[in-house]
Steps between C-alpha positions, in 0.01 A plus 500: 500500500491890360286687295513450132601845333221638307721549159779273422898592457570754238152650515371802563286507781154654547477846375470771769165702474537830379447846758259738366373541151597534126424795282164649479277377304245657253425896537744664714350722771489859553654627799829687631531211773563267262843392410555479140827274485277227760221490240758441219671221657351377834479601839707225738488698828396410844181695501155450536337453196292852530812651459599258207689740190471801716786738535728487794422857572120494515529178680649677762264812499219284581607322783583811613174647472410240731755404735458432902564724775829275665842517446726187551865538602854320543763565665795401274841535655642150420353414134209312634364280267161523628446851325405344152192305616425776716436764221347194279279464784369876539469502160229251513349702802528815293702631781534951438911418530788286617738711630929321546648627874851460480685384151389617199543129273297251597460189294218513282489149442190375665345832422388275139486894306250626703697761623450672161131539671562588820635826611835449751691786674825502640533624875922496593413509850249450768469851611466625101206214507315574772516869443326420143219258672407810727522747262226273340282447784608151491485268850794302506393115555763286591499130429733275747527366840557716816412461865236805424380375100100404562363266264438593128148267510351731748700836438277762330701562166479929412386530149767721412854353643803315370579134605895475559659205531899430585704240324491139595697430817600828668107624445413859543766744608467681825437831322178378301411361835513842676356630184180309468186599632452128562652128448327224394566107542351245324365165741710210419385151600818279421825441596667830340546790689443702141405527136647564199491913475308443151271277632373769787517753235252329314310425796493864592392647206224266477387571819500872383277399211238335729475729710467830260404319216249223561381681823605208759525646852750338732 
């Protein structure tokens, strides 16, 4: 026996909710932050609702004003299709930048727009990347398995640093690896010998947030 559709043959089913909201109602405010073609007809972005009717620019300008001392990159000579999610993720960490090793197009696809809020530079090659990161005073963290990568749970993240990642499969080159002033794994407790490069992006961002953010010592 199956499940009963919810609306019969012919009908339209149940109405998706609307993002965001409509136009502005009552007085408009006064403000140059504030968009005036989103308070004429609606604001239906993914944003948080602080930054509901706000121009894209000042958006922008105040995460800046605010953003966190790491930089996340990926290495991106094969199209990896992890690179989406990754910047989607820093943008919820407020990561400073995401910086593309390798090929300049990327697809943007699980990025859901927030690269319009996140700033992402181009490096063609490893040596034009890590020349930047030192320029910057930057250590070079590397995230992936090697016989000398210590643990990321115990590993005593530098406040300012960027987290590199390689693509799924071949992993970090062997010129980040020489690069970094460290490599990180991340414990696994199954079967697989790795995660998804995403997945231990997000992991080690977050662990960059509890440690410089919330205060949690290793």
């Amino acid at each position: 026996m199956t499940d009963e559709p919810d609306h019969q043959p012919g009908e339209a089913g149940p109405a998706k909710a609307e993002v965001g909201v409509g136009p502005w109602e009552g007085e408009l405010p006064e403000g140059d932050h504030w968009d005036p073609d989103l308070l004429a007809d609606g604001d239906r972005r993914n944003v948080l609702d602080k930054y509901r009717y706000w121009k894209h620019e000042a958006i922008v300008a105040e995460l800046d004003s605010r953003r966190h001392n790491f930089h996340v990159a990926i290495e991106n000579w094969q199209h990896d299709l992890n690179i989406g999610t990754v910047v989607r993720t820093a943008n919820a960490f407020l990561a400073k930048e995401v910086h593309i090793i390798g090929r300049r197009r990327w697809n943007r696809r699980g990025a859901m727009v927030t690269d319009r809020y996140q700033h992402v530079r181009h490096h063609p090659t490893v040596e034009d990347f890590v020349q930047w990161a030192q320029g910057e005073g930057l250590a070079i963290i590397g995230i992936d398995i090697f016989p000398d990568s210590v643990p990321l749970e115990t590993y005593e993240l530098p406040r300012d640093c960027v987290l590199v990642f390689g693509q799924e499969g071949p992993g970090l080159t062997p010129e980040v690896h020489q690069a970094a002033a460290a490599t990180l794994s991340i414990e696994q407790f199954g079967s697989t010998r790795s995660i998804n490069a995403a997945s231990a992006a997000a992991i080690a961002m977050h662990a960059w947030i509890r440690r410089h953010v919330f205060n949690q010592h290793v």
